Amino acid sequence: MIVVKVGGSAGIDYDAVCADLAARWKAGERLILVHGGSGETNRVAEALGHPPRFVTSPSGYTSRFTDRQTLEIFEMVYCGKMNKGIVERLQRLGVNAVGLSGLDGRIFEGRHKDSVRAVENGKVKVLRGDHTGTVERVNTGLIELLLGAGYLPVLTPPASSYEGVAINVDGDRAAAALAVALRADALLLLSNVPGLLRDYPDEASLIREIPAGDVEAYLEFAQDRMKKKVLGAAEAVQGGVKRVIFGDARAGQPVTAALEGAGTVVS
Ligand SMILES: Nc1ncnc2c1ncn2[C@@H]1O[C@H](COP(=O)(O)OP(=O)(O)OP(=O)(O)O)[C@@H](O)[C@H]1O
């Protein structure tokens, strides 16, 4: 079983990702796709007059402040345009894909965090009304039901809180939780960069290998949102996933290339 997470940053070639996935699926490989949608969410939020707000925690992690209106825009893009766009591509390629969010059947479940600590103008502030959380539980029963019946699951945030409230969760860490829960052989984190760069944005500074026991030491090279990807990789290998690969989804055969070792391989 392979869990593939494809991001939502500018430059990602979803046609290439879906064509590669479809070929592998038809050859008999068991796959699950998790996707993001941050770039398009930012664009739509601006267009709707509710621009995105990113906050940085005292420990340096950046996240989207998700008030109720932002959550609704997030759902429009992630569960709507992005999810259905990917499902349509796969259907056209002859793969019976089913697109679901983490809310559906509580595929992804976690605790709702209503407030976030953010550093603004050098001061730590507590912002309330946030709809975020971290995936703590995965409904593997529903995923296995779909896979067992021949459907390729295409999953996206948000998740469900334990009270049934929609929460924005990091897609990379959700994919890591899924890979752990399903005892996946590999987790691919595909985005618009060749992998983890030692000297971002210099693409020649690609880090090719990271020893599984040492992932957190590489957090220092990741800026902003890349930090969550590195954290997700650490969680996956600690949870027993044998290989995590940060790969490039901009062209070619992104899934195959990553599985063949292009990108940053954590093992
Ligand atoms: N050291 C680094 N190496 C590679 N990319 C980095 C690094 N530091 C920061 N980045 C940034 O991290 C981004 C990838 O993370 P991001 O979460 O934005 O992408 P995504 O997974 O495509 O999106 P989504 O949140 O929609 O799933 C890259 O586009 C790059 O700009």
mmCIF file of C-alpha atoms in Angstrom, residues 2-21 32-39 78 82-83 85-87 89-90 152-157 170-176 178 187-193 225 229 245-251 253-255 258:
data_model
loop_
_atom_site.group_PDB
_atom_site.id
_atom_site.type_symbol
_atom_site.label_atom_id
_atom_site.label_comp_id
_atom_site.label_asym_id
_atom_site.label_seq_id
_atom_site.Cartn_x
_atom_site.Cartn_y
_atom_site.Cartn_z
ATOM 1 C CA ILE A 2 1.289 3.428 -0.961
ATOM 2 C CA VAL A 3 -0.101 6.727 0.300
ATOM 3 C CA VAL A 4 0.506 9.617 -2.087
ATOM 4 C CA LYS A 5 -0.034 13.189 -0.915
ATOM 5 C CA VAL A 6 0.013 15.850 -3.601
ATOM 6 C CA GLY A 7 0.104 19.469 -2.507
ATOM 7 C CA GLY A 8 -1.803 22.478 -3.688
ATOM 8 C CA SER A 9 1.010 24.870 -4.515
ATOM 9 C CA ALA A 10 1.428 26.635 -7.861
ATOM 10 C CA GLY A 11 3.068 24.604 -10.611
ATOM 11 C CA ILE A 12 1.849 21.133 -9.667
ATOM 12 C CA ASP A 13 0.877 19.067 -12.730
ATOM 13 C CA TYR A 14 -2.252 17.164 -11.674
ATOM 14 C CA ASP A 15 -2.603 15.598 -15.124
ATOM 15 C CA ALA A 16 0.855 14.071 -14.743
ATOM 16 C CA VAL A 17 0.145 12.864 -11.197
ATOM 17 C CA CYS A 18 -3.207 11.310 -12.186
ATOM 18 C CA ALA A 19 -1.843 9.641 -15.347
ATOM 19 C CA ASP A 20 0.990 8.078 -13.353
ATOM 20 C CA LEU A 21 -1.369 6.998 -10.550
ATOM 21 C CA ILE A 32 -4.593 6.193 -1.842
ATOM 22 C CA LEU A 33 -4.342 9.834 -2.832
ATOM 23 C CA VAL A 34 -4.490 12.712 -0.349
ATOM 24 C CA HIS A 35 -4.368 16.245 -1.721
ATOM 25 C CA GLY A 36 -4.015 19.875 -0.691
ATOM 26 C CA GLY A 37 -5.303 23.095 -2.195
ATOM 27 C CA SER A 38 -3.582 25.993 -0.477
ATOM 28 C CA GLY A 39 -2.672 27.997 -3.592
ATOM 29 C CA TYR A 78 -10.481 21.546 -1.200
ATOM 30 C CA MET A 82 -9.648 20.408 -6.122
ATOM 31 C CA ASN A 83 -11.180 17.095 -5.056
ATOM 32 C CA GLY A 85 -11.045 17.997 -10.428
ATOM 33 C CA ILE A 86 -8.786 15.108 -9.396
ATOM 34 C CA VAL A 87 -11.638 12.579 -9.303
ATOM 35 C CA ARG A 89 -9.208 13.263 -14.153
ATOM 36 C CA LEU A 90 -8.989 9.745 -12.701
ATOM 37 C CA LEU A 152 -9.379 4.509 -5.367
ATOM 38 C CA PRO A 153 -9.923 6.893 -2.402
ATOM 39 C CA VAL A 154 -9.085 10.566 -3.022
ATOM 40 C CA LEU A 155 -8.994 12.269 0.366
ATOM 41 C CA THR A 156 -8.717 15.849 1.518
ATOM 42 C CA PRO A 157 -8.928 17.990 4.669
ATOM 43 C CA ASP A 170 -2.391 19.807 7.740
ATOM 44 C CA GLY A 171 -2.628 17.529 4.703
ATOM 45 C CA ASP A 172 0.904 16.196 5.007
ATOM 46 C CA ARG A 173 0.417 15.166 8.612
ATOM 47 C CA ALA A 174 -3.027 13.718 7.797
ATOM 48 C CA ALA A 175 -1.411 11.631 5.050
ATOM 49 C CA ALA A 176 1.262 10.533 7.530
ATOM 50 C CA LEU A 178 -3.171 7.532 7.269
ATOM 51 C CA LEU A 187 4.398 7.722 1.896
ATOM 52 C CA LEU A 188 5.064 10.158 -0.956
ATOM 53 C CA LEU A 189 4.815 13.887 -0.217
ATOM 54 C CA LEU A 190 4.735 15.528 -3.650
ATOM 55 C CA SER A 191 4.906 19.294 -4.135
ATOM 56 C CA ASN A 192 6.353 21.999 -6.403
ATOM 57 C CA VAL A 193 9.968 21.542 -5.305
ATOM 58 C CA ARG A 225 5.016 25.338 5.583
ATOM 59 C CA LYS A 229 6.048 18.198 5.819
ATOM 60 C CA ILE A 245 9.836 10.512 -0.078
ATOM 61 C CA PHE A 246 9.570 14.255 -0.707
ATOM 62 C CA GLY A 247 9.101 14.402 -4.467
ATOM 63 C CA ASP A 248 8.466 16.753 -7.367
ATOM 64 C CA ALA A 249 4.935 16.903 -8.821
ATOM 65 C CA ARG A 250 5.616 19.445 -11.554
ATOM 66 C CA ALA A 251 6.153 17.109 -14.513
ATOM 67 C CA GLN A 253 5.842 10.644 -13.778
ATOM 68 C CA PRO A 254 5.869 12.110 -10.265
ATOM 69 C CA VAL A 255 4.828 8.946 -8.397
ATOM 70 C CA ALA A 258 9.673 9.364 -6.326
#
